[in-house]
Amino acid sequence: MIDPTAVIDSGAQLASGVSVGPYSIIGPGVVIGADSVIGPHVVINGPTSIGRENRIFQFASIGDAPQDKKYAGEPTRLEIGDRNTIREFVTINRGTVQDEAVTVLGDDNWIMAYVHIAHDCRIGSHTIFANNASLAGHVRIGDFVILGGFTLVHQFCAIGSHALTAFGSGISKDVPPYVTVGGSPARAHGLNMEGLRRRGYSPESRMALKLAYKTLYRENRAFEDALAQLRLQAVGDAHVALFTEFLEQQTRGIVR
C-alpha cells in the first residue's frame, strides 16, 4: 500500500493498513496510526504523531517547522488524533519552545482546503474549518467549533466550544462558547442555536444559554457586573457554567 515513488524515511513508523500515495515524503520522527490514508504529493515531517484512520489529501504540508523567526531548530512536535480529514494544501506547523512545544489537533475534525494551522495551536475535536481559514500561533479552539471560509484568527485568541464564525470573519479577541460571530473586526450575532439543536441540547438548556447571552451582550452591563450575574445563573447548569468559566479565563477581551 506504499507507492514505489513515495519516500519513507527509515526513522518513520507506519502502522498496519497505512497507505501512502505517489511522490509523498514521510520524514524521520513521523508516526502514523493504523488505516490512515496519505494521498499523493503529501509532505509530513517530524516529530509528528498521527493517529488512526486519518485521511490526508494531496499537497498538504504536515509537521514542518513553525513560521516563527525565534525558532532555532528545537525538536518541537505535532500531535494529530484519529479520524481527521485534512484536505488539499493544508499546512499544519509544529510548536515552539516559547509555548509548550506542541501543536495539537484532536479527533474527527474536518479541515478543508488551504487552511493554515500555525505553531502551538490547540484544536479540540469535531470541528469544521472551511476553506482558507487561518490560525495564527498559540490559538485555542474548542470542540464542535465551525470556522467559516476565510476566517482569520489572531495569535493567542481562544474560541470556545460550539462557537460559529461567518465567512471572512476577523477574530482579534476571544469568542465565548456557543456564540456566533461575523465581520471584520468580528462582532457577536447571537447564539449558534441550530448547532445546539443538532447536538441534542434540550429546550431548557438553550433557554438558559439565551439568558446568559442576554446578560453579557444585551443588558449594557459592565463586564465584571455581567460576570457576577452569570456566576449565579451558572449554578446547576453545566452549559452556562462552561460559558462563565471561559469568560473568567479570557485574556484578550471578548468579541462584543
Tab-separated table of N, CA and C in Angstrom, residues 104-192:
chain	number	residue	atom	x	y	z
A	104	VAL	N	-1.503	20.773	18.537
A	104	VAL	CA	-2.396	19.632	18.762
A	104	VAL	C	-3.662	19.784	17.925
A	105	LEU	N	-4.018	18.718	17.220
A	105	LEU	CA	-5.298	18.596	16.525
A	105	LEU	C	-5.964	17.336	17.047
A	106	GLY	N	-7.192	17.464	17.554
A	106	GLY	CA	-7.859	16.337	18.212
A	106	GLY	C	-8.406	15.303	17.242
A	107	ASP	N	-9.626	14.826	17.477
A	107	ASP	CA	-10.232	13.755	16.701
A	107	ASP	C	-11.407	14.263	15.867
A	108	ASP	N	-11.656	13.597	14.752
A	108	ASP	CA	-12.879	13.782	13.962
A	108	ASP	C	-13.056	15.218	13.472
A	109	ASN	N	-11.964	15.854	13.110
A	109	ASN	CA	-12.032	17.205	12.567
A	109	ASN	C	-12.079	17.165	11.044
A	110	TRP	N	-12.707	18.170	10.462
A	110	TRP	CA	-12.856	18.294	9.012
A	110	TRP	C	-12.165	19.578	8.602
A	111	ILE	N	-10.964	19.467	8.064
A	111	ILE	CA	-10.122	20.618	7.753
A	111	ILE	C	-10.083	20.763	6.228
A	112	MET	N	-10.709	21.809	5.723
A	112	MET	CA	-10.872	21.957	4.275
A	112	MET	C	-9.629	22.587	3.638
A	113	ALA	N	-9.680	22.713	2.314
A	113	ALA	CA	-8.514	23.094	1.533
A	113	ALA	C	-7.956	24.462	1.933
A	114	TYR	N	-6.636	24.562	1.899
A	114	TYR	CA	-5.880	25.804	2.100
A	114	TYR	C	-5.967	26.350	3.537
A	115	VAL	N	-6.454	25.568	4.459
A	115	VAL	CA	-6.434	26.001	5.869
A	115	VAL	C	-4.997	26.028	6.371
A	116	HIS	N	-4.674	27.022	7.200
A	116	HIS	CA	-3.361	27.080	7.863
A	116	HIS	C	-3.556	27.020	9.372
A	117	ILE	N	-2.848	26.091	10.009
A	117	ILE	CA	-2.843	25.958	11.469
A	117	ILE	C	-1.412	26.185	11.930
A	118	ALA	N	-1.184	27.298	12.599
A	118	ALA	CA	0.175	27.717	12.937
A	118	ALA	C	0.684	27.011	14.192
A	119	HIS	N	1.914	27.332	14.527
A	119	HIS	CA	2.591	26.720	15.669
A	119	HIS	C	1.835	26.933	16.973
A	120	ASP	N	1.848	25.913	17.815
A	120	ASP	CA	1.343	25.967	19.189
A	120	ASP	C	-0.173	26.102	19.281
A	121	CYS	N	-0.887	25.937	18.172
A	121	CYS	CA	-2.346	25.926	18.256
A	121	CYS	C	-2.809	24.627	18.914
A	122	ARG	N	-3.908	24.724	19.620
A	122	ARG	CA	-4.538	23.547	20.231
A	122	ARG	C	-6.001	23.518	19.809
A	123	ILE	N	-6.341	22.495	19.051
A	123	ILE	CA	-7.672	22.370	18.470
A	123	ILE	C	-8.330	21.128	19.031
A	124	GLY	N	-9.582	21.258	19.424
A	124	GLY	CA	-10.311	20.142	20.012
A	124	GLY	C	-10.748	19.127	18.972
A	125	SER	N	-11.955	18.613	19.134
A	125	SER	CA	-12.475	17.556	18.267
A	125	SER	C	-13.795	17.985	17.637
A	126	HIS	N	-14.128	17.345	16.524
A	126	HIS	CA	-15.403	17.557	15.825
A	126	HIS	C	-15.541	18.989	15.296
A	127	THR	N	-14.437	19.623	14.950
A	127	THR	CA	-14.514	20.961	14.379
A	127	THR	C	-14.626	20.882	12.862
A	128	ILE	N	-15.052	22.000	12.269
A	128	ILE	CA	-15.063	22.170	10.818
A	128	ILE	C	-14.393	23.503	10.509
A	129	PHE	N	-13.322	23.468	9.731
A	129	PHE	CA	-12.649	24.679	9.271
A	129	PHE	C	-12.864	24.762	7.761
A	130	ALA	N	-13.634	25.739	7.317
A	130	ALA	CA	-13.905	25.879	5.894
A	130	ALA	C	-12.685	26.440	5.161
A	131	ASN	N	-12.742	26.409	3.855
A	131	ASN	CA	-11.596	26.739	3.005
A	131	ASN	C	-10.957	28.078	3.378
A	132	ASN	N	-9.622	28.056	3.442
A	132	ASN	CA	-8.801	29.246	3.642
A	132	ASN	C	-8.905	29.863	5.036
A	133	ALA	N	-9.540	29.196	5.981
A	133	ALA	CA	-9.456	29.677	7.361
A	133	ALA	C	-7.999	29.590	7.819
A	134	SER	N	-7.552	30.576	8.583
A	134	SER	CA	-6.145	30.616	9.002
A	134	SER	C	-6.050	30.961	10.480
A	135	LEU	N	-5.252	30.175	11.199
A	135	LEU	CA	-4.995	30.419	12.609
A	135	LEU	C	-3.561	30.877	12.774
A	136	ALA	N	-3.360	32.009	13.455
A	136	ALA	CA	-2.017	32.415	13.840
A	136	ALA	C	-1.557	31.564	15.023
A	137	GLY	N	-0.362	31.822	15.521
A	137	GLY	CA	0.195	30.984	16.568
A	137	GLY	C	-0.547	31.066	17.884
A	138	HIS	N	-0.498	29.957	18.647
A	138	HIS	CA	-0.960	29.900	20.032
A	138	HIS	C	-2.481	30.036	20.164
A	139	VAL	N	-3.233	29.769	19.116
A	139	VAL	CA	-4.692	29.874	19.163
A	139	VAL	C	-5.273	28.614	19.802
A	140	ARG	N	-6.355	28.779	20.569
A	140	ARG	CA	-7.069	27.670	21.196
A	140	ARG	C	-8.477	27.585	20.614
A	141	ILE	N	-8.857	26.394	20.157
A	141	ILE	CA	-10.168	26.173	19.548
A	141	ILE	C	-10.848	25.016	20.271
A	142	GLY	N	-12.072	25.235	20.752
A	142	GLY	CA	-12.793	24.194	21.466
A	142	GLY	C	-13.470	23.194	20.544
A	143	ASP	N	-14.131	22.207	21.137
A	143	ASP	CA	-14.835	21.173	20.381
A	143	ASP	C	-16.032	21.760	19.635
A	144	PHE	N	-16.333	21.172	18.482
A	144	PHE	CA	-17.526	21.492	17.683
A	144	PHE	C	-17.550	22.931	17.160
A	145	VAL	N	-16.424	23.593	17.136
A	145	VAL	CA	-16.358	24.934	16.549
A	145	VAL	C	-16.423	24.822	15.028
A	146	ILE	N	-17.107	25.772	14.399
A	146	ILE	CA	-17.148	25.874	12.941
A	146	ILE	C	-16.575	27.231	12.543
A	147	LEU	N	-15.528	27.206	11.715
A	147	LEU	CA	-14.946	28.431	11.176
A	147	LEU	C	-15.383	28.584	9.729
A	148	GLY	N	-16.047	29.694	9.415
A	148	GLY	CA	-16.431	29.959	8.039
A	148	GLY	C	-15.214	30.198	7.158
A	149	GLY	N	-15.403	30.073	5.860
A	149	GLY	CA	-14.313	30.274	4.925
A	149	GLY	C	-13.652	31.633	5.085
A	150	PHE	N	-12.330	31.655	4.964
A	150	PHE	CA	-11.521	32.873	5.048
A	150	PHE	C	-11.576	33.533	6.430
A	151	THR	N	-11.982	32.798	7.447
A	151	THR	CA	-11.878	33.322	8.808
A	151	THR	C	-10.405	33.440	9.189
A	152	LEU	N	-10.028	34.573	9.780
A	152	LEU	CA	-8.663	34.817	10.235
A	152	LEU	C	-8.683	34.991	11.744
A	153	VAL	N	-7.813	34.267	12.446
A	153	VAL	CA	-7.779	34.313	13.907
A	153	VAL	C	-6.408	34.803	14.353
A	154	HIS	N	-6.391	35.880	15.122
A	154	HIS	CA	-5.163	36.496	15.610
A	154	HIS	C	-4.490	35.591	16.646
A	155	GLN	N	-3.170	35.735	16.750
A	155	GLN	CA	-2.418	34.905	17.690
A	155	GLN	C	-2.927	35.074	19.123
A	156	PHE	N	-2.877	33.981	19.872
A	156	PHE	CA	-3.244	33.891	21.284
A	156	PHE	C	-4.751	33.997	21.538
A	157	CYS	N	-5.566	34.093	20.511
A	157	CYS	CA	-7.011	34.129	20.738
A	157	CYS	C	-7.538	32.733	21.084
A	158	ALA	N	-8.695	32.720	21.739
A	158	ALA	CA	-9.386	31.467	22.058
A	158	ALA	C	-10.812	31.539	21.532
A	159	ILE	N	-11.284	30.410	21.004
A	159	ILE	CA	-12.667	30.301	20.534
A	159	ILE	C	-13.297	29.128	21.270
A	160	GLY	N	-14.367	29.403	22.002
A	160	GLY	CA	-14.974	28.394	22.855
A	160	GLY	C	-15.789	27.367	22.086
A	161	SER	N	-16.073	26.257	22.743
A	161	SER	CA	-16.789	25.138	22.135
A	161	SER	C	-18.127	25.583	21.544
A	162	HIS	N	-18.482	24.992	20.404
A	162	HIS	CA	-19.768	25.199	19.736
A	162	HIS	C	-19.938	26.599	19.156
A	163	ALA	N	-18.880	27.416	19.142
A	163	ALA	CA	-18.978	28.727	18.512
A	163	ALA	C	-18.972	28.573	16.992
A	164	LEU	N	-19.440	29.614	16.315
A	164	LEU	CA	-19.546	29.616	14.857
A	164	LEU	C	-19.095	30.973	14.333
A	165	THR	N	-18.236	30.973	13.317
A	165	THR	CA	-17.839	32.230	12.691
A	165	THR	C	-18.363	32.275	11.261
A	166	ALA	N	-18.823	33.452	10.842
A	166	ALA	CA	-19.254	33.639	9.463
A	166	ALA	C	-18.044	33.727	8.546
A	167	PHE	N	-18.274	33.598	7.240
A	167	PHE	CA	-17.158	33.675	6.291
A	167	PHE	C	-16.518	35.066	6.371
A	168	GLY	N	-15.208	35.092	6.241
A	168	GLY	CA	-14.485	36.351	6.235
A	168	GLY	C	-14.384	37.028	7.588
A	169	SER	N	-14.629	36.305	8.663
A	169	SER	CA	-14.546	36.919	9.994
A	169	SER	C	-13.096	37.224	10.357
A	170	GLY	N	-12.882	38.360	10.991
A	170	GLY	CA	-11.574	38.719	11.522
A	170	GLY	C	-11.616	38.684	13.034
A	171	ILE	N	-10.980	37.676	13.637
A	171	ILE	CA	-11.074	37.436	15.077
A	171	ILE	C	-9.810	37.976	15.743
A	172	SER	N	-9.954	39.013	16.551
A	172	SER	CA	-8.809	39.555	17.285
A	172	SER	C	-9.030	39.536	18.793
A	173	LYS	N	-10.193	39.025	19.225
A	173	LYS	CA	-10.486	38.850	20.643
A	173	LYS	C	-11.080	37.458	20.846
A	174	ASP	N	-11.228	37.045	22.090
A	174	ASP	CA	-11.753	35.715	22.375
A	174	ASP	C	-13.247	35.638	22.052
A	175	VAL	N	-13.666	34.466	21.587
A	175	VAL	CA	-15.071	34.215	21.260
A	175	VAL	C	-15.628	33.222	22.277
A	176	PRO	N	-16.630	33.606	23.065
A	176	PRO	CA	-17.163	32.686	24.074
A	176	PRO	C	-17.825	31.466	23.452
A	177	PRO	N	-17.956	30.381	24.214
A	177	PRO	CA	-18.656	29.197	23.716
A	177	PRO	C	-20.076	29.536	23.269
A	178	TYR	N	-20.537	28.817	22.258
A	178	TYR	CA	-21.913	28.859	21.760
A	178	TYR	C	-22.251	30.102	20.943
A	179	VAL	N	-21.353	31.067	20.845
A	179	VAL	CA	-21.668	32.352	20.238
A	179	VAL	C	-21.361	32.327	18.740
A	180	THR	N	-22.206	32.994	17.954
A	180	THR	CA	-21.986	33.201	16.528
A	180	THR	C	-21.420	34.599	16.316
A	181	VAL	N	-20.340	34.697	15.546
A	181	VAL	CA	-19.737	35.996	15.274
A	181	VAL	C	-19.531	36.156	13.776
A	182	GLY	N	-19.415	37.417	13.349
A	182	GLY	CA	-19.153	37.693	11.946
A	182	GLY	C	-18.638	39.105	11.775
A	183	GLY	N	-18.033	39.358	10.630
A	183	GLY	CA	-17.499	40.674	10.316
A	183	GLY	C	-16.017	40.778	10.615
A	184	SER	N	-15.437	41.900	10.193
A	184	SER	CA	-14.020	42.158	10.442
A	184	SER	C	-13.847	43.635	10.782
A	185	PRO	N	-13.627	43.950	12.070
A	185	PRO	CA	-13.484	43.007	13.178
A	185	PRO	C	-14.805	42.323	13.527
A	186	ALA	N	-14.693	41.113	14.046
A	186	ALA	CA	-15.878	40.310	14.330
A	186	ALA	C	-16.701	40.906	15.459
A	187	ARG	N	-18.007	40.751	15.331
A	187	ARG	CA	-18.942	41.131	16.388
A	187	ARG	C	-19.880	39.958	16.655
A	188	ALA	N	-20.441	39.916	17.849
A	188	ALA	CA	-21.353	38.838	18.223
A	188	ALA	C	-22.710	39.035	17.554
A	189	HIS	N	-23.298	37.933	17.091
A	189	HIS	CA	-24.596	37.976	16.407
A	189	HIS	C	-25.522	36.901	16.940
A	190	GLY	N	-25.497	36.653	18.237
A	190	GLY	CA	-26.400	35.680	18.825
A	190	GLY	C	-25.719	34.355	19.105
A	191	LEU	N	-26.541	33.356	19.436
A	191	LEU	CA	-26.045	32.023	19.746
A	191	LEU	C	-26.136	31.112	18.523
A	192	ASN	N	-25.315	30.069	18.518
A	192	ASN	CA	-25.350	29.055	17.470
A	192	ASN	C	-26.478	28.067	17.781
